[in-house]
Each structure stands twice: as structure tokens, then as C-alpha cells.
Amino acid sequence: MNQPKNTRLPITPLLPDLLGRLNKHNTVLLQAAPGAGKTTTVPPALLKAGWRDNKKILMLEPRRLAARAAARFMARAMNEPVGQTVGYRVRLDSKVSKQTIIEVVTEGILTRLIQSDPELSDYAIVIFDEFHERSLQADLGLALTRESQQVLREDLRVLIMSATLDIEPLAQLLDDAPVIRSDGRAHPVHVDYLERPQRAAAGHISAHLRNLPATVSRSVQRALKEQNGSILVFLPGVGEIRKTLEQLQDDLSESDTKDSVVLAPLFGDLSGADQDAAIAPAPAGMRKIVLATSIAESSLTIEGIRIVIDTGLQRRPRFDPNSGMSRLVTERVSKASADQRAGRAGRLEPGVCFRLWSESEPLEPFSSPEIMAADLAPLVLELARWGARSPDEMSWLNPPPAAHWAQARDLLQLLDALDSEGAITEHGQRMLDLGLHPRLAHLILSGRESGWDKTVAELAALLSERDILLNRQSDGPGSDLRHRLDALRGRRKHQVHRGRLAQVQALARSLTTGNHFESDEPPLGALLALAFPDRVAQARGRRGQFRLSNGRGAFLFEDDALAGSKFLIAAELDGQARDARIFLATEISREQLESALQAHIQTRIQADWNDKRGAVIAVEQRTLGALVLDEKEIQTLDDQTLQAGLLAAIRRRGLDALNWSDNARQWRARAQLAHTMEPESWPAFDNDALLAELEDWLAPFFTDPYRWSDLKRIDLMSALKTRLDYLKQQELQTWFPKGIKLPTGHVAQLDYTAEPGPVLATKLQALFGWTKTPTVGQQRHSVVIHLLSPAGRPLAVTSDLKSFWANAYPDVRKDMRGRYPKHPWPEDPLTAVASHRTKRGGT
């Protein structure tokens, strides 16, 4: 086994300290600047560590390209082929052998390893590289590894490496693990700001994107003239890469550099060969311009790059738990990401970074972790296999959002992957073994049982990768997924993306068992309905408008061939909150829909008040989620249905439609204030709470309700009081009284419905001698006092009576004495006698 050549890098002087810390501690954090050499220097340095005990070294990389590149670099430094001492394992590609000690893997591989062997018995250390990217799989991998280390393998080492992570919270999570820092950079990078585009805040990013190809082209041409070396351009997505590539091809065709420049795109969906070509050195005498997404941000050395042009934009998915869909959002990069990108220019020699935004424009310190805005269905299913049914059972740097977790659990139960208690089912176990999103895994397993093994494998592969067709226009394939399947099978002559087609074909082959006997016309709609029961789309309104079974709206362009369908399965949408655009779909017949999703179709009675008829109308509906498949009116209604109709009308019209007395409104406001002050002790009395529980507090007071007018006779005060037991009603009367006794002896009513309440409105003279502001709620909530003139007009508002007498009263007295001479305006209101009368004794 050969050791790598000892190339002097900023990380090199820290290696003895790192090895020493790992001898004493099972968890260490290493923070090193971009270009310090940690990715390819640290793993080989651990080969001779005594604690390794002939076990392997596992290093996780967030991206496939970086994993392959890191393994090849280390193997080349050892004068060995990849797969000997150093190997890698990524999706659909693996180069390891019995001799492999250092395994570089993508993060999903670790999850598979630890689920099959919780002790990770073959490994001495797990290295999380570039942890600052905070991918969902990295957070999950760390949570699982940490629990394995604490419960099963105290000797298992964990090394977390990062360039820009806010490391202190992570160190605290890991029981104050020691931190080693390297501030050195391989080579200096000068940062300059070339352009001054309009600030790309939320409302301006679209305008920025429209001008991006021209802006980047100008910057590239300037950099070619002023600097030496190849150029790496960071763009937000594949669409911008293609448009910028076309712009540069046109602009450079007329320049002196046209024959000395090589243009190379670099993004995740490229084939492995195309990605390797993008990071390879430029041909002799040539300069390379690499147009990349964030894939090139870390753990990657692109030969010859010494110029970085950063647009300052990135594209990230944002998951909406209400719709169950994700959408791609273009946003500004964080300061940490910008520093990472700049560091790409200084990997091999001094470089320069040109930023296409204003130096004064603020950036967030760090990008938000993926776990905060991701579809959590894969994570929840993985943890269910691990035995955790709640996120609280694991240690997280950032706990997953509760709403996202709940949505994921609901979906997994819909797919029969979890039982009603949240435990993984046998079907869920088999789904995980496929390594696909739970939707697609369910599709595969269910389709195999129906004899459509090849078709569902191809569908899952098509939906796992980007669209293989280059033209989605209406005169082409449109949104119809059947055209993609035909193109994959070579039946239609569409323009295809060769790289994606090869990836889809390889994935489909890996998912096919070979046990299939299929006809020429597979029931695509029925099959896809298994994976997307919440995305059944029913036609509504004009052509191309649909409603999804999850309750959201969706649309196709009117000229799309599927726009006239009665039912669709929408497999890919953009995730917009109101009306999502459908990108991939297939038609499904009513018969197929009812057969495939029979278990999810429910029958219910829907009742409501009909103003035109002046009566409750009820219908029996067959529904699929939010979709009404058919309905028929019920002619004879029982009392329960009548009651349900009136309650539905109340929920639709709102509580204000009921017959509220002033006493009832005041009592409700007093009870709501008690809840606001002590929510754990008092029930809520706001609109949402009362409407949600109408059956409990209002319905018992219905007496033969057949008409809306019958509701007007309900005593709302009595109904509301049933929400409090006798003791609480007494506490309400004591601590939140209806009125307060004034110095005059009169009891003044408090207005709890006023904002902010409660409010005491009284003539100023009635409060002479009072210095302490009255309170409610066990003296914890001050009453707001509206001080009135003798004519009842507002003079002042205060919640600090003592301050009013000292500071505001002299001016009020000066102004009021002339207007109301018959009323007392003493110089010292604190010693004066409170009165509702005039100085002459009148009232």
C-alpha cells in the first residue's frame, strides 16, 4: 500500500494535532478554509492511526461528482488505480474492492450501511466532509451515526469537516467536541465587484435572471482580457447555464479568443463522463470556461481555474407541507457560500473572484439547512426503520419542522409504509430497500405485484431524473408522461437529452427484476395513482384547470393535449401555493381511478343551509380527498343531519351571524383574556377555537332546529359557560370582574371587547384620589383608562394613572377649566374628593 505524496497544503501542519485529538476523543470537528486540502489530505493521513485497528475509513461527500473526484485524486497521489486503497460508491456507480480501506461515498450510502449494520462494524471512522452544506442526508447520517456511537460503538470515531459552518452550535450538540481550526488558504484570492445589477431581492430576482446571460458574457470577456487562466462561472441552474452558453458562443464567435476557449457546462444531471470532462484541464494552449451550478462550490478542484465569476444566486427546493409539493426557488447565496465559491479560484495558484453584485449588498451569514425546507418523507421512513417515531427521539442540530414531519407521516401512511401508530410496516421495509423516494418505491412494489415490473421500473426512473425530452411544447409531447415512456422505449422520435436518457435507462435496468409479462398498453394512470394518490387532478372550470385531491389548484396550458382530460395523475408540478403548473402527467379513466384507489374513496354526508330554499340541504358524496366524484341529494333528513347542516352554515357565515348579546360578548372576551394570560389553564374562546368545537358547546342547546331563525333563540351566554367548570367560572368572576368600584362608590363597567382591553371609560373627576392603576387577572394585567370630559368626550388614555396626574393633568386642567367652570379642577387631584357632581352640587 503506497502513501500519497506529501504535498504541502495549509491543512498539513494541523495533521499531528488532528491525529492526537482523535487518539483521545471519539468526535472531533475540523474547520478549514476553502482550498486548505482537507478532503484529499485527511483520509490518507489516518491510514496509520492505531485506533483504526485494520478497519475502514468512510468519508461522506454531498455530491456524486465530488466523491468520484476526491477518490481519484487520492488514488492518483498513491500511484494506484481507483478501487484499490481508495474507492468510491455512488448511485449506479461503484469502484471498491477487498483491498479498499478509504471509501468515499455519497450520503445516502451511509444510511444504507448503518441501517444494515447499526454498529458500522467494518469502519473505524466516519468523516462528514463539507458538512456546512447541511444536506438532509448529512443531518440524518450524523443523527444515526451519533446514536450508534453513543449506544453501540464508543470506539467509533466521527470527524466533521467544514469550511464555513457556524461550528460552535455543532460542538455543543456533540458534547463540546474539540475543534481544530485552519485559517490558511492554499493561495490568496482577490475579490472584486464587476457589475452593479439591480438588487436581486425577492421582487427583482426575475429581472436579474433575464439579464444574466448578457451580464455574465460581459464579465467573462473582461476577465479573458485582464486575467490569465481558466474561468469558473457560478449560475443558479441548468436553464441559466444553457442560455449563458448560447450567449457566450455568439459573443465569442466574433472575438479574438474564439479559437482559444473551451466552453464546458457542469451540473448534476450530466453524465459522469461529461462531468469528468468539465473538471479536466483545458487542452494545451486553451482556456476553459466552466459554467456550473452549486455543484462546483466545494470538495472539487477544477484544473487550471484561477478566475471565479459569481452571480450570487442559487436554486434550492422549498417544500410546502400544505400541498405536499416542492418548488424550486431562486435566492441569494449566503456569505458562507460566497466565500466557498471565491475559494475555488485559489486552489492551485493565486486567483481572483468577480462578484456580480454590489459590495454593500447584505448577505445572510449561512444558508438555511435543507432539513428546514425539504420533503421529509424519506427521512421519516428511515427513522421509522431505526425505531424512532418522533423527531424528539434523535439529536439534531436543527430539529425538522413539525408541519413537515406531520405531512410526511400522513403520506407514508397513505402509501401503507407506516401503520396508524407511526411504526414501519413490512411494506415500508421493502420500500426502503429500493433506495428511492417512498412514492416511487411504493409504485415499484405495487406494480410488480400487478405484473408491470418493467413499466413501473421505467416510470420510477423517468420520475427520478430530469425530463429526458428537450421540447415540451404543445406541438411536441406536452406534459404527457406516456410520450416519455415511448421515447425511452424507442417508439417515438422526440428530441431527447442523451445524457439523461442514459441515466434513466441505467436506473430502470437496476430496478427491473426481469419477471415481467406485459402488454403494449400499460395502464399508466392506474399505476401512477398508486404513487400519487394525493395528486389526482379533476377538471374544473375552463380547459386546462384542475383541482387536486390534496385540495390545491393546478393547471395545464390550454393547448396541451391533456388539458381536456376529465382526470389526470399529476406526477410533477412546480409547487406554487395557489395554482401549480403541471409539468408531467398522464390521463386516467374514471374506472381506472376507482379501481386503483378504491381503498381511499369515502362516502360522506354533506349538509348545509340553503338560503334560497330556507332549509337544510344534504347530499351523499363519494370523495377522493378533496375531490367529489359524484353526489346525490338526500330527500329525508334526520335530526343529526339537520344539526350538521346548521353547524356547517355557522362555520361558513361565522360566529357574528349568531344572536350575540352585549353580556355574552363581554363574557367571551373576559374568558379569552384569561386564556391569553394562562393558555395552559383556560380554554381558548377565539373564533377558530369556538368554530372547531361547535358540536361540544353550541349543539347541545339546539331545540328542534330546522331553520336559521331557530338559532336566534339560543342563549349564547349559557352555551359559552359550559366550556368552563364551576370553579373556573368563579375564578373568572373574581379575577376578571365585569366592573370596578370607583372612588365615588359607583361601579363602572369594563369593556373587555375594546382593543387593547379591558377599558375603563369614566369622567376624570370620578378618579380623583386614585394613584394606582386598576388591574385584572390577579393584578397582572393593567386596565386601560379612557378619561372623559364632563360632556363625555375623550381627554386622555392611560395605563399609568400616577404618571398621568403628575405629567399630563396640569395641561388638561389648564385647558378644561375655561370650558367647564362648573366642574372641579383642583390643583392637587390626589387629595381632591372624587365626584360625579358639579361644584354647586348638581349632578
Short mmCIF file of N, CA, C and O in Angstrom, two decimals, residues 318-359:
data_model
loop_
_atom_site.label_atom_id
_atom_site.label_comp_id
_atom_site.label_asym_id
_atom_site.label_seq_id
_atom_site.Cartn_x
_atom_site.Cartn_y
_atom_site.Cartn_z
N ARG A 318 -38.00 24.25 -2.08
CA ARG A 318 -38.74 24.65 -0.89
C ARG A 318 -40.00 23.81 -0.84
O ARG A 318 -40.80 23.80 -1.76
N PHE A 319 -40.17 23.10 0.27
CA PHE A 319 -41.30 22.19 0.41
C PHE A 319 -42.45 22.87 1.13
O PHE A 319 -42.25 23.58 2.12
N ASP A 320 -43.65 22.67 0.62
CA ASP A 320 -44.86 23.21 1.24
C ASP A 320 -45.63 22.04 1.85
O ASP A 320 -46.21 21.22 1.12
N PRO A 321 -45.67 21.93 3.18
CA PRO A 321 -46.36 20.79 3.79
C PRO A 321 -47.85 20.80 3.55
O PRO A 321 -48.50 19.75 3.62
N ASN A 322 -48.43 21.96 3.24
CA ASN A 322 -49.87 22.02 2.99
C ASN A 322 -50.24 21.38 1.66
O ASN A 322 -51.27 20.73 1.53
N SER A 323 -49.38 21.56 0.65
CA SER A 323 -49.67 20.99 -0.66
C SER A 323 -48.96 19.67 -0.87
O SER A 323 -49.30 18.92 -1.78
N GLY A 324 -47.94 19.39 -0.05
CA GLY A 324 -47.16 18.18 -0.25
C GLY A 324 -46.26 18.25 -1.46
O GLY A 324 -45.82 17.22 -1.99
N MET A 325 -45.96 19.46 -1.92
CA MET A 325 -45.14 19.63 -3.13
C MET A 325 -43.96 20.55 -2.84
O MET A 325 -44.02 21.40 -1.95
N SER A 326 -42.92 20.35 -3.63
CA SER A 326 -41.75 21.21 -3.55
C SER A 326 -41.69 22.08 -4.79
O SER A 326 -42.13 21.68 -5.87
N ARG A 327 -41.12 23.25 -4.64
CA ARG A 327 -40.88 24.11 -5.79
C ARG A 327 -39.48 24.68 -5.69
O ARG A 327 -38.95 24.88 -4.59
N LEU A 328 -38.87 24.90 -6.83
CA LEU A 328 -37.53 25.45 -6.86
C LEU A 328 -37.59 26.96 -6.72
O LEU A 328 -38.35 27.62 -7.44
N VAL A 329 -36.80 27.50 -5.82
CA VAL A 329 -36.78 28.93 -5.55
C VAL A 329 -35.38 29.46 -5.84
O VAL A 329 -34.39 28.89 -5.37
N THR A 330 -35.31 30.53 -6.62
CA THR A 330 -34.02 31.19 -6.86
C THR A 330 -33.82 32.23 -5.78
O THR A 330 -34.69 33.07 -5.54
N GLU A 331 -32.67 32.19 -5.13
CA GLU A 331 -32.42 33.08 -4.00
C GLU A 331 -30.96 33.49 -3.95
O GLU A 331 -30.11 32.91 -4.65
N ARG A 332 -30.67 34.48 -3.13
CA ARG A 332 -29.30 34.92 -2.95
C ARG A 332 -28.53 33.88 -2.15
O ARG A 332 -29.05 33.22 -1.26
N VAL A 333 -27.25 33.73 -2.48
CA VAL A 333 -26.40 32.84 -1.70
C VAL A 333 -26.09 33.48 -0.35
O VAL A 333 -26.26 34.69 -0.17
N SER A 334 -25.65 32.70 0.57
CA SER A 334 -25.20 33.22 1.85
C SER A 334 -23.76 33.70 1.74
O SER A 334 -23.06 33.41 0.77
N LYS A 335 -23.32 34.43 2.74
CA LYS A 335 -21.93 34.87 2.78
C LYS A 335 -20.99 33.67 2.82
O LYS A 335 -19.94 33.67 2.17
N ALA A 336 -21.38 32.64 3.57
CA ALA A 336 -20.55 31.44 3.64
C ALA A 336 -20.39 30.80 2.27
O ALA A 336 -19.29 30.39 1.88
N SER A 337 -21.49 30.71 1.50
CA SER A 337 -21.42 30.12 0.16
C SER A 337 -20.59 30.99 -0.77
O SER A 337 -19.82 30.48 -1.60
N ALA A 338 -20.73 32.31 -0.65
CA ALA A 338 -19.93 33.20 -1.49
C ALA A 338 -18.44 33.02 -1.21
O ALA A 338 -17.61 33.03 -2.13
N ASP A 339 -18.09 32.84 0.06
CA ASP A 339 -16.68 32.60 0.41
C ASP A 339 -16.21 31.27 -0.16
O ASP A 339 -15.07 31.15 -0.62
N GLN A 340 -17.07 30.26 -0.10
CA GLN A 340 -16.72 28.96 -0.68
C GLN A 340 -16.43 29.09 -2.17
O GLN A 340 -15.46 28.54 -2.68
N ARG A 341 -17.30 29.81 -2.86
CA ARG A 341 -17.14 29.96 -4.30
C ARG A 341 -15.85 30.71 -4.64
O ARG A 341 -15.13 30.33 -5.55
N ALA A 342 -15.58 31.77 -3.88
CA ALA A 342 -14.34 32.51 -4.12
C ALA A 342 -13.13 31.62 -3.94
O ALA A 342 -12.13 31.73 -4.68
N GLY A 343 -13.20 30.70 -2.97
CA GLY A 343 -12.08 29.83 -2.70
C GLY A 343 -11.72 28.91 -3.84
O GLY A 343 -10.59 28.42 -3.92
N ARG A 344 -12.63 28.69 -4.77
CA ARG A 344 -12.32 27.84 -5.94
C ARG A 344 -11.22 28.45 -6.80
O ARG A 344 -10.54 27.74 -7.53
N ALA A 345 -11.06 29.78 -6.72
CA ALA A 345 -10.06 30.45 -7.57
C ALA A 345 -8.65 30.29 -7.02
O ALA A 345 -7.68 30.56 -7.73
N GLY A 346 -8.52 29.90 -5.76
CA GLY A 346 -7.20 29.82 -5.15
C GLY A 346 -6.75 28.42 -4.84
O GLY A 346 -5.89 28.22 -3.96
N ARG A 347 -7.26 27.44 -5.52
CA ARG A 347 -6.90 26.06 -5.23
C ARG A 347 -5.48 25.74 -5.65
O ARG A 347 -4.75 25.06 -4.92
N LEU A 348 -5.08 26.22 -6.82
CA LEU A 348 -3.78 25.82 -7.38
C LEU A 348 -2.79 26.95 -7.51
O LEU A 348 -1.58 26.71 -7.63
N GLU A 349 -3.26 28.18 -7.49
CA GLU A 349 -2.39 29.35 -7.58
C GLU A 349 -3.21 30.58 -7.18
O GLU A 349 -4.42 30.49 -7.04
N PRO A 350 -2.55 31.72 -6.95
CA PRO A 350 -3.31 32.93 -6.62
C PRO A 350 -4.37 33.22 -7.68
O PRO A 350 -4.12 33.05 -8.88
N GLY A 351 -5.56 33.65 -7.22
CA GLY A 351 -6.65 33.86 -8.16
C GLY A 351 -7.44 35.11 -7.87
O GLY A 351 -7.10 35.92 -7.00
N VAL A 352 -8.52 35.26 -8.63
CA VAL A 352 -9.38 36.43 -8.48
C VAL A 352 -10.83 35.97 -8.59
O VAL A 352 -11.15 35.04 -9.34
N CYS A 353 -11.69 36.63 -7.82
CA CYS A 353 -13.13 36.34 -7.86
C CYS A 353 -13.87 37.62 -8.17
O CYS A 353 -13.71 38.64 -7.49
N PHE A 354 -14.67 37.58 -9.23
CA PHE A 354 -15.51 38.71 -9.61
C PHE A 354 -16.94 38.40 -9.18
O PHE A 354 -17.51 37.38 -9.58
N ARG A 355 -17.51 39.28 -8.38
CA ARG A 355 -18.86 39.10 -7.89
C ARG A 355 -19.81 40.05 -8.61
O ARG A 355 -19.53 41.25 -8.70
N LEU A 356 -20.92 39.51 -9.08
CA LEU A 356 -21.86 40.30 -9.88
C LEU A 356 -22.97 40.88 -9.00
O LEU A 356 -24.15 40.76 -9.28
N TRP A 357 -22.55 41.50 -7.90
CA TRP A 357 -23.49 42.24 -7.07
C TRP A 357 -22.72 43.33 -6.33
O TRP A 357 -21.48 43.37 -6.36
N SER A 358 -23.45 44.21 -5.71
CA SER A 358 -22.82 45.34 -5.05
C SER A 358 -22.15 44.89 -3.75
O SER A 358 -22.67 44.05 -3.02
N GLU A 359 -21.00 45.47 -3.47
CA GLU A 359 -20.27 45.13 -2.25
C GLU A 359 -21.07 45.48 -1.01
O GLU A 359 -20.92 44.86 0.04
#
